[in-house]
Structures are given as C-alpha cells and as structure tokens.
PDB file of C-alpha atoms in Angstrom:
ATOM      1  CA  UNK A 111     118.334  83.333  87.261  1.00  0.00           C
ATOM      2  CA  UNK A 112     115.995  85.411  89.122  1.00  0.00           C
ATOM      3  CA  UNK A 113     112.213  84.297  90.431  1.00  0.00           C
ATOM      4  CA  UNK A 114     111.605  87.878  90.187  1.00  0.00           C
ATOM      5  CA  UNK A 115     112.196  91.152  91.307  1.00  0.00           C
ATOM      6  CA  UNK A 116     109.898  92.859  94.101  1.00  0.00           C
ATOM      7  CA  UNK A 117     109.615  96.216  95.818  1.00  0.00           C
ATOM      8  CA  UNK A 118     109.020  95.817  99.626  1.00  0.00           C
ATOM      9  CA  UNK A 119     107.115  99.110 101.156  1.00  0.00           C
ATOM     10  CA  UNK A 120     107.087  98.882 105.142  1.00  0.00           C
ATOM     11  CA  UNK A 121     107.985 101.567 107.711  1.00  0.00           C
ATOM     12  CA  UNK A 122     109.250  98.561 109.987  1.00  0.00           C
ATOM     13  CA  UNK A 123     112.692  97.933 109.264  1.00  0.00           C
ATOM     14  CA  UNK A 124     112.329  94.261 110.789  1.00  0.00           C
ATOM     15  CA  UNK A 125     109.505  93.562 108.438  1.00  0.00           C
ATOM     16  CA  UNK A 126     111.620  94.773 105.631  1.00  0.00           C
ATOM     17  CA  UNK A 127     114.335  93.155 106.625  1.00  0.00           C
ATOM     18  CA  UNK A 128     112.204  89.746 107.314  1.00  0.00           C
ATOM     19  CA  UNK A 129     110.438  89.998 104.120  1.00  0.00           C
ATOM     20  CA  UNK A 130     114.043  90.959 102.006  1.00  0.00           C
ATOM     21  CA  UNK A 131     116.102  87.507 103.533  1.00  0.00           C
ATOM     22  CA  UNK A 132     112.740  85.363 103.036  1.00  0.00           C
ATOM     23  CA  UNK A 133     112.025  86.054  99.437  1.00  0.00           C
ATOM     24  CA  UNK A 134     115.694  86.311  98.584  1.00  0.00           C
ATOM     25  CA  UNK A 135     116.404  82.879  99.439  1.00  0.00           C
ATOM     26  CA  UNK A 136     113.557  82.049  97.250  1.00  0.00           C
ATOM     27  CA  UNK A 137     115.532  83.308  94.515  1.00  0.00           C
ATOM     28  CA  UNK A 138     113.627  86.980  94.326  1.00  0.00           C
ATOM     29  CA  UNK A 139     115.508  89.979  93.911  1.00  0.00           C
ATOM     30  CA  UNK A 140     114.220  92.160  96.614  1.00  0.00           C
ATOM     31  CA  UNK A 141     114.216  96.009  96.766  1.00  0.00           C
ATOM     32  CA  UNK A 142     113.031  97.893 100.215  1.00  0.00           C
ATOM     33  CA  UNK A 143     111.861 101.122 100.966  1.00  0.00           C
ATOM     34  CA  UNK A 144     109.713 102.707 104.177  1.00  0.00           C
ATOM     35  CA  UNK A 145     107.684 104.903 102.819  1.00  0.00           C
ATOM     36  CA  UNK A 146     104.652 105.665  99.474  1.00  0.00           C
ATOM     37  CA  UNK A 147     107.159 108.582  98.165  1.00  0.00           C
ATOM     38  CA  UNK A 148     110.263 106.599  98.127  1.00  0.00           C
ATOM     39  CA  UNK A 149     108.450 103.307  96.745  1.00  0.00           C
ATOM     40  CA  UNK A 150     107.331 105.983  93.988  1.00  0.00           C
ATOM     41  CA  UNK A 151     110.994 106.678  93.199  1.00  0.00           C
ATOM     42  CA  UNK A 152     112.138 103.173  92.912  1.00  0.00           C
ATOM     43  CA  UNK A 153     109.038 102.271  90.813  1.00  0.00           C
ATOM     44  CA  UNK A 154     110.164 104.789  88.407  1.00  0.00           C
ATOM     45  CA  UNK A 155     113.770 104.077  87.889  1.00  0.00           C
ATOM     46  CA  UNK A 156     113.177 100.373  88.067  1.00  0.00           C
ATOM     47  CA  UNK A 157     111.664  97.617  87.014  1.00  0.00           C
ATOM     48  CA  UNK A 158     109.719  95.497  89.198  1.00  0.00           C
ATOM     49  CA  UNK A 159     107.176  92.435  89.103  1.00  0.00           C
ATOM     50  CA  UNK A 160     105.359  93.049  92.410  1.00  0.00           C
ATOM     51  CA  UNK A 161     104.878  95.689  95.419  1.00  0.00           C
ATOM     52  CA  UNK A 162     104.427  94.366  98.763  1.00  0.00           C
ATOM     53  CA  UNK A 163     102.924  97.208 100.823  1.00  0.00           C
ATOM     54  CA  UNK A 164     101.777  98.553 104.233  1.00  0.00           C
ATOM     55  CA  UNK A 165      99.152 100.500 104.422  1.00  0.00           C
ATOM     56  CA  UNK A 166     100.117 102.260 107.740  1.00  0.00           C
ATOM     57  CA  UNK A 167     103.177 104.441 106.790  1.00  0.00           C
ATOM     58  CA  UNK A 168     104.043 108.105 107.913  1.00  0.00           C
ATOM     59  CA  UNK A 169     103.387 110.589 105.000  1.00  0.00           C
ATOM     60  CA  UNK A 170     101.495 109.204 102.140  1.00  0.00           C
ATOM     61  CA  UNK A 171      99.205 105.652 103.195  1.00  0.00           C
ATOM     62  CA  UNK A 172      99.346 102.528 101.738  1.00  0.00           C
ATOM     63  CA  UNK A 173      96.068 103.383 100.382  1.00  0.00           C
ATOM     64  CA  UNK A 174      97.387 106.684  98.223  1.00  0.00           C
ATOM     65  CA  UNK A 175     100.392 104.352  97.033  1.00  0.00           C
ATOM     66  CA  UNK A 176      98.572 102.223  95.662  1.00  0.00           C
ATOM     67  CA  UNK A 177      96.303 104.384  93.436  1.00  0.00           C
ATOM     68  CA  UNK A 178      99.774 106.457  92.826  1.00  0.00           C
ATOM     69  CA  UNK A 179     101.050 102.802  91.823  1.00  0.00           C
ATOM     70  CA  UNK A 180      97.770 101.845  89.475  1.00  0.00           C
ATOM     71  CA  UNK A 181      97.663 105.133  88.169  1.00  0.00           C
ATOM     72  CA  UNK A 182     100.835 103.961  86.153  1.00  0.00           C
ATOM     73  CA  UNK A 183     101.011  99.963  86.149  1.00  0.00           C
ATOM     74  CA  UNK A 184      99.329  97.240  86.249  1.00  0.00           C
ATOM     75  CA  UNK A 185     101.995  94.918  88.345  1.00  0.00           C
ATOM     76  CA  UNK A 186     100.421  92.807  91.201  1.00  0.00           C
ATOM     77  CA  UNK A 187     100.639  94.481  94.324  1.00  0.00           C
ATOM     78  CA  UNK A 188      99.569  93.194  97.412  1.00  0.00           C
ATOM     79  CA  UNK A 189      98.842  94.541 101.020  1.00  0.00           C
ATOM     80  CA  UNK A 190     100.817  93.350 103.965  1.00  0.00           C
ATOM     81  CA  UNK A 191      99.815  94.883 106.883  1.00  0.00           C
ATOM     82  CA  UNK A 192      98.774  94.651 110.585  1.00  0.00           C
ATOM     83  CA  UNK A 193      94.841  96.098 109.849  1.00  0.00           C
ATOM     84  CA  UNK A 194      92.258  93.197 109.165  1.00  0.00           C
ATOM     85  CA  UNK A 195      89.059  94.804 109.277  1.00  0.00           C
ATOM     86  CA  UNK A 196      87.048  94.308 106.300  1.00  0.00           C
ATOM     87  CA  UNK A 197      86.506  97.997 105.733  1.00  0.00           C
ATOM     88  CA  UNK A 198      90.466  98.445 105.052  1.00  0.00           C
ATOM     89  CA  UNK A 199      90.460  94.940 102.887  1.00  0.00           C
ATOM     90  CA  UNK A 200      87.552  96.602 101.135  1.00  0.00           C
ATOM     91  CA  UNK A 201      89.330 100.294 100.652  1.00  0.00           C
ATOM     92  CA  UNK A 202      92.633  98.461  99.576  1.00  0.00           C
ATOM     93  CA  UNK A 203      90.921  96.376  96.496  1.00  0.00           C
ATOM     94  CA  UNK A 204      89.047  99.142  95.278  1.00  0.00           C
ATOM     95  CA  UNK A 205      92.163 101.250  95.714  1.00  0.00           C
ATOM     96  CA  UNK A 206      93.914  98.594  93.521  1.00  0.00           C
ATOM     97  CA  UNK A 207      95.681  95.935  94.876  1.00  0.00           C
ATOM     98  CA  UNK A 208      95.631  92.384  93.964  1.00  0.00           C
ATOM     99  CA  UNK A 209      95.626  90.415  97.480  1.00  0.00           C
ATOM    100  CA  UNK A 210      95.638  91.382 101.319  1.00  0.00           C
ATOM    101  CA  UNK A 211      97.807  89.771 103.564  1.00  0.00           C
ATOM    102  CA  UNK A 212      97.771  90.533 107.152  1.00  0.00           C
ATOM    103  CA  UNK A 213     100.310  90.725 110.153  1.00  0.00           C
ATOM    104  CA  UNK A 214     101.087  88.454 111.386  1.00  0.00           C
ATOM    105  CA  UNK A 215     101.641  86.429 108.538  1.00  0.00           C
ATOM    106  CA  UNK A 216     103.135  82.415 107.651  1.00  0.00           C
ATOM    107  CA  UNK A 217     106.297  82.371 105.196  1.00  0.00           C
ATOM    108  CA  UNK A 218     104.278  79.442 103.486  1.00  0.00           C
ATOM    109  CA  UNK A 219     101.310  82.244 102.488  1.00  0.00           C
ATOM    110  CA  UNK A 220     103.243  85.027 102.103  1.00  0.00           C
ATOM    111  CA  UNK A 221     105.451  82.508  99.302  1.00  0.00           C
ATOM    112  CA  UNK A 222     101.637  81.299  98.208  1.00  0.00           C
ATOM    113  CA  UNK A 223     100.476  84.784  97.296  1.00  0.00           C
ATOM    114  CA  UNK A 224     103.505  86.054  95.684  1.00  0.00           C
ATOM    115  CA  UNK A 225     103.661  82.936  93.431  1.00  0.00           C
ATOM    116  CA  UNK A 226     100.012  83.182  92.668  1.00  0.00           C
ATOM    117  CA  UNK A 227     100.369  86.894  91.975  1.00  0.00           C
ATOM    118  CA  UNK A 228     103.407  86.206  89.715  1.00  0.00           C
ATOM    119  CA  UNK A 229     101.972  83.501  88.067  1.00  0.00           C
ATOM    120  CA  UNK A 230      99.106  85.334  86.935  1.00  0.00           C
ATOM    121  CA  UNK A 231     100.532  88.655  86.044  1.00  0.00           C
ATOM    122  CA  UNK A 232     103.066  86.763  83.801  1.00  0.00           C
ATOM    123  CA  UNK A 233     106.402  88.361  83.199  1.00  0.00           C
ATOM    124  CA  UNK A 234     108.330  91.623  83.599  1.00  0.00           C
ATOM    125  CA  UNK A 235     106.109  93.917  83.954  1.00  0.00           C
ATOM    126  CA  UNK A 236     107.934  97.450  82.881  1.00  0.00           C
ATOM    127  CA  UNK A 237     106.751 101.279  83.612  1.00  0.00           C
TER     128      UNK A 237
END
C-alpha cells in the first residue's frame, strides 16, 4: 500500500531523479515534471497528496505555480529550492505553500517535512 502519492516540480533532472528514488523507497508513489505548466497538467488528470516545487524554473516560477496550484486545492505543497533569502521564504508562504525547504537539503528533513505535511493534511486530497 502506498505512503502517498506526490508530484515532484524541478527543472533539474538529478533533483528529480534524487527526490523520485528517495521517496519511492519510502513507499511514495512519485510523479515528476520540470516545469509550472506541466505540473498543472498532471495536477489535473491526477490525484496527488503533495507538490514538491522549485521556485526557479524556465517559463512560469515556482511562485505563479503555486498560486495556479492554491487557486484549485488545498494539498500541502512545499518549496524545495536553492534560494534562502527570507524575502523568497516570505513570497512563497504568502503565495501558498505549506513549508520551505532549501538546497541543499538532508534525506532525514526532506522525509520530516513530507510526513509532517501528510500528516496534517490527512488523506487523498482530490481536485
């Protein structure tokens, strides 16, 4: 039985790929995409429990993909990316998201935050 099933949103194809083997041996299902538009896509013809997601992406921002995400759901999302000034922690929470993570980042937290997230957002959450 699944832990979960997240959507991983990182241009970086390592992170992705980092990310995907880390939480699937946790016993997450794990979805990836590289950019806001294609996260958008997957979002709507799936059903997820979290977003993991970097702000600094070519097209549309972390930022914009996570209002576009709020604008329809209410699933825990949480920023993972490189930035760690407190103006972009700032912009990211009012934009939405649930946690901030930053680059480079411990398995242990990034397994921390998820569960936390999880835990308090309960279960499937559907669009």
């Amino acid at each position: 039985m699944s832990e979960g099933r997240i959507l991983v949103v990182d241009d970086e194809p390592q992170i992705r790929r980092v990310i995907r083997l880390t939480l699937n041996l946790e016993g997450f299902e794990v979805d990836d995409t590289k950019s806001g538009d294609e996260a958008l896509d997957h979002l709507r013809s799936g059903m997820y429990d979290l977003v993991l997601l970097d702000i600094d992406m070519p097209g549309m921002t972390g930022f914009e993909t996570c209002r576009a995400i709020r604008a329809i759901s209410d699933m825990p999302i949480i920023m993972l990316t490189a930035r760690n000034a407190e103006k972009d922690k700032v912009e990211a929470l009012d934009a939405g998201a649930d946690d901030y993570i930053t680059k480079p980042f411990s398995t242990p937290e990034l397994l921390a935050r998820v569960g936390a997230a999880l835990t308090r957002s309960g279960p499937f959450v559907e669009l």
